[in-house]
Coordinates of C-alpha atoms in Angstrom, one line a residue:
M30 CA 97.2 -6.5 141.0
A31 CA 95.0 -9.6 140.8
P32 CA 93.2 -10.4 137.5
I33 CA 89.6 -9.3 137.2
R34 CA 87.2 -12.3 137.3
P35 CA 83.5 -12.5 136.3
N36 CA 81.1 -11.6 139.1
D37 CA 84.0 -10.3 141.2
P38 CA 82.4 -7.9 143.8
S39 CA 85.6 -5.9 144.3
Y40 CA 85.2 -4.0 141.0
F41 CA 82.6 -2.4 138.9
Y42 CA 82.2 -0.3 135.7
E43 CA 80.8 3.2 135.4
G44 CA 80.6 3.4 131.6
P45 CA 84.2 3.3 130.3
V46 CA 85.6 3.7 133.8
M47 CA 86.6 0.7 135.9
R48 CA 86.7 1.1 139.6
R49 CA 88.4 -1.5 141.8
G50 CA 89.4 -2.0 145.4
E51 CA 87.4 -2.6 148.5
G52 CA 86.6 0.4 150.5
R53 CA 87.3 2.9 147.7
R54 CA 83.8 3.3 146.4
I55 CA 80.5 1.5 146.8
A56 CA 79.0 0.3 143.5
P57 CA 75.9 2.3 142.5
T58 CA 72.5 0.6 142.9
T59 CA 71.1 2.3 139.8
T60 CA 72.3 2.8 136.3
T61 CA 73.2 6.0 134.5
D62 CA 70.1 5.7 132.3
Q63 CA 67.9 5.3 135.4
R64 CA 69.4 8.4 137.0
L65 CA 69.0 10.4 133.7
L66 CA 65.4 9.5 133.2
G67 CA 64.3 9.6 136.9
E68 CA 63.0 12.5 138.8
Q69 CA 65.6 14.9 140.1
P70 CA 65.1 15.9 143.7
N71 CA 67.2 19.1 143.3
S72 CA 69.6 20.9 140.8
D73 CA 72.8 20.0 142.6
W74 CA 73.8 17.7 139.8
L75 CA 74.2 20.8 137.5
H76 CA 77.3 21.8 139.6
T77 CA 79.2 18.5 139.7
D78 CA 82.5 18.1 137.8
P79 CA 81.2 15.8 135.0
W80 CA 78.4 18.2 134.2
R81 CA 80.9 21.1 134.2
V82 CA 82.8 19.3 131.4
M83 CA 79.6 19.6 129.2
R84 CA 79.3 23.2 130.2
I85 CA 82.9 23.9 129.2
Q86 CA 82.4 22.1 125.9
S87 CA 79.3 24.2 125.2
E88 CA 81.3 27.4 125.8
F89 CA 83.9 26.3 123.3
V90 CA 81.2 25.4 120.7
E91 CA 79.4 28.7 121.2
G92 CA 82.6 30.7 120.9
F93 CA 83.9 28.9 117.8
G94 CA 80.5 29.2 116.2
A95 CA 80.1 32.9 116.9
L96 CA 83.7 33.9 115.9
A97 CA 84.3 31.5 113.0
D98 CA 83.7 34.1 110.3
I99 CA 86.2 36.6 111.6
R100 CA 89.1 36.5 109.2
H101 CA 91.4 39.2 110.5
A102 CA 91.4 40.5 114.1
V103 CA 93.6 42.0 116.7
T104 CA 93.1 41.4 120.4
V105 CA 93.5 44.5 122.5
W106 CA 93.9 44.2 126.3
G107 CA 93.9 47.1 128.8
S108 CA 92.6 48.3 132.2
A109 CA 88.9 48.1 133.1
R110 CA 89.5 51.0 135.6
T111 CA 90.6 53.8 133.3
P112 CA 88.1 56.7 133.1
E113 CA 86.9 58.2 129.9
D114 CA 88.7 61.5 130.5
H115 CA 92.1 59.9 130.9
P116 CA 94.6 60.3 128.0
W117 CA 95.0 56.5 127.8
Y118 CA 91.3 56.3 126.9
R119 CA 91.9 58.4 123.8
L120 CA 94.8 56.1 123.0
G121 CA 92.5 53.1 123.1
V122 CA 89.9 54.8 120.9
D123 CA 92.5 55.7 118.3
T124 CA 93.9 52.2 118.4
G125 CA 90.5 50.7 117.7
R126 CA 89.8 53.1 114.9
L127 CA 93.1 52.5 113.2
L128 CA 92.8 48.8 113.4
H129 CA 89.4 48.9 111.7
E130 CA 90.8 51.2 109.0
A131 CA 93.6 48.7 108.5
G132 CA 91.1 45.9 107.9
Y133 CA 90.9 44.2 111.3
A134 CA 88.2 43.5 113.8
V135 CA 88.9 44.4 117.4
I136 CA 88.6 41.8 120.1
T137 CA 88.6 42.9 123.8
G138 CA 87.5 41.6 127.1
G139 CA 84.3 43.6 126.6
G140 CA 84.5 45.5 129.8
P141 CA 84.7 49.2 130.7
G142 CA 87.8 51.4 130.6
L143 CA 90.4 50.8 127.9
M144 CA 88.6 47.8 126.6
E145 CA 85.6 50.0 126.0
A146 CA 87.8 52.6 124.4
A147 CA 89.2 50.1 121.8
N148 CA 85.7 48.8 121.1
R149 CA 84.4 52.3 120.8
G150 CA 87.1 53.4 118.3
C151 CA 86.4 50.4 116.1
S152 CA 82.6 50.6 116.4
E153 CA 82.4 54.3 115.7
A154 CA 84.5 53.8 112.6
G155 CA 82.1 51.2 111.4
G156 CA 84.1 48.1 112.2
L157 CA 83.4 44.7 113.9
S158 CA 83.8 45.3 117.6
V159 CA 84.0 42.1 119.6
G160 CA 83.7 41.7 123.4
L161 CA 84.5 38.5 125.2
G162 CA 83.2 39.0 128.7
I163 CA 83.7 37.0 131.9
E164 CA 81.6 36.4 135.0
L165 CA 83.2 38.5 137.8
P166 CA 81.7 39.6 141.1
H167 CA 82.7 43.3 140.5
E168 CA 82.4 43.6 136.7
Q169 CA 79.3 42.4 134.9
G170 CA 78.0 42.9 131.3
L171 CA 79.5 44.1 128.1
N172 CA 80.2 47.7 127.2
E173 CA 77.8 49.5 124.8
W174 CA 80.3 49.6 121.9
V175 CA 80.4 45.8 121.5
N176 CA 78.4 44.6 118.4
L177 CA 79.4 41.0 118.7
G178 CA 79.5 39.8 122.3
L179 CA 80.0 36.6 124.3
N180 CA 80.0 36.1 128.0
F181 CA 82.0 33.2 129.5
R182 CA 82.0 31.4 132.8
Y183 CA 85.6 30.0 132.4
F184 CA 88.7 32.1 131.9
F185 CA 90.6 29.4 130.0
V186 CA 87.8 29.2 127.4
R187 CA 87.8 32.9 127.0
K188 CA 91.6 33.0 126.7
T189 CA 91.5 30.5 123.8
M190 CA 89.1 32.8 121.9
F191 CA 91.4 35.8 122.5
V192 CA 94.2 33.9 120.7
K193 CA 92.5 31.7 118.2
Y194 CA 90.9 34.5 116.1
A195 CA 93.7 37.1 116.4
Q196 CA 96.7 37.9 114.2
A197 CA 98.3 40.1 116.9
F198 CA 98.1 41.3 120.5
I199 CA 98.1 44.9 121.6
C200 CA 98.4 45.8 125.3
L201 CA 97.3 49.2 126.5
P202 CA 98.2 50.0 130.1
G203 CA 96.5 47.7 132.5
G204 CA 96.6 45.8 135.8
F205 CA 96.8 42.1 136.8
G206 CA 94.4 40.9 134.2
T207 CA 96.3 42.7 131.4
L208 CA 99.6 41.3 132.7
D209 CA 98.1 37.8 132.9
E210 CA 97.1 38.0 129.2
L211 CA 100.4 39.6 128.2
F212 CA 102.6 36.9 129.8
E213 CA 100.3 34.1 128.5
A214 CA 100.7 35.5 125.0
L215 CA 104.5 35.7 125.5
V216 CA 104.7 32.1 126.5
L217 CA 102.6 31.0 123.6
V218 CA 104.9 32.8 121.2
Q219 CA 108.1 31.8 123.0
T220 CA 107.2 28.2 122.8
G221 CA 105.9 28.2 119.3
K222 CA 102.3 27.5 120.1
V223 CA 101.4 30.5 118.0
S224 CA 103.9 31.7 115.4
E225 CA 105.0 35.2 114.4
F226 CA 102.4 37.0 116.4
P227 CA 103.5 40.6 117.2
I228 CA 103.0 41.6 120.8
I229 CA 102.8 45.3 121.1
L230 CA 102.8 47.4 124.2
V231 CA 101.4 50.9 123.8
G232 CA 102.8 53.4 126.4
T233 CA 106.5 53.5 126.8
D234 CA 106.3 55.4 130.2
Y235 CA 104.0 52.7 131.6
W236 CA 105.6 49.6 130.1
G237 CA 109.3 50.7 130.1
G238 CA 110.1 49.6 133.6
L239 CA 108.8 46.1 133.0
V240 CA 110.7 45.7 129.7
D241 CA 113.9 47.0 131.3
W242 CA 113.5 44.5 134.2
I243 CA 113.0 41.7 131.7
R244 CA 116.2 42.6 130.0
S245 CA 118.3 43.5 133.0
R246 CA 117.2 40.8 135.3
M247 CA 115.6 37.8 133.6
L248 CA 118.0 37.9 130.6
D249 CA 121.1 38.6 132.8
E250 CA 120.2 35.7 135.1
G251 CA 119.9 33.4 132.0
L252 CA 116.2 32.7 132.7
I253 CA 115.2 33.6 129.1
S254 CA 116.9 33.4 125.7
E255 CA 118.8 36.3 124.2
S256 CA 116.0 36.9 121.6
D257 CA 113.0 36.6 124.0
P258 CA 112.9 40.4 124.9
D259 CA 112.5 41.1 121.2
L260 CA 109.1 39.4 121.3
L261 CA 107.9 42.7 122.8
Y262 CA 107.6 45.9 120.8
V263 CA 107.0 49.1 122.7
T264 CA 105.6 52.3 121.3
D265 CA 103.6 55.5 122.2
D266 CA 102.0 55.8 118.8
P267 CA 98.8 53.8 117.9
E268 CA 99.6 54.2 114.2
D269 CA 103.0 52.7 114.7
A270 CA 101.4 49.8 116.6
V271 CA 98.9 49.1 113.8
N272 CA 101.6 49.4 111.1
R273 CA 103.6 46.8 113.0
V274 CA 100.6 44.5 113.0
V275 CA 100.0 45.0 109.3
A276 CA 103.7 44.4 108.4
A277 CA 103.9 41.2 110.5
H278 CA 100.7 39.9 109.2
A279 CA 101.7 40.5 105.6
G280 CA 105.1 38.8 106.1
R281 CA 103.3 35.8 107.7
R282 CA 101.0 35.5 104.7
L283 CA 103.9 35.6 102.3
R284 CA 105.7 32.8 104.2

């Protein structure tokens, strides 16, 4: 590449960015300050990628600010489609209540179904019930049992909040969204991005087939390490799940 010379029309700067090469881009005829202070003919600029970076940044700042005072919390994932009269709903309520009684705030996705159940159990017991919602075409708003709520535009910002302020993850039965969060948590623990976080699956009948497949197929094929299936703990008892959280958290503090 030829050296850049003063007054060379083949390149120009946009702030810290240097652009070079004829035909790649036409140099702007106005400066950034001019465009900032000038009249905006429409709001399309709000939806361009550079502006989205600021919007993403603002979601991180708002999330960190709102959740910074949470000292001990457990993130609970589960289906948004489970009705209140389903036995799993009672499982979620009991899990939320027991987590509060053990000294933890409960963080969920803030939606209906089993997320609502965990929020409800915690809130009815007098605990801090957190809901981290997301813009979705078929699921809007936070459930009524959330007493600290945030709604996000971006999944990856929301996922950071699920992890950053939690000491453990509990998965109630759920669909694709729950599986997405579960396997992301597994990868974070497996790769050491978060350390000594218990991942607990509540519902042996529901989760058993998945765990068996992980052991019988992924492990047998050599796609995961011998110890990786042990990152998952499966139980039917919410009290057992919460005791597992407490024990792991206590051991982590000691170390």
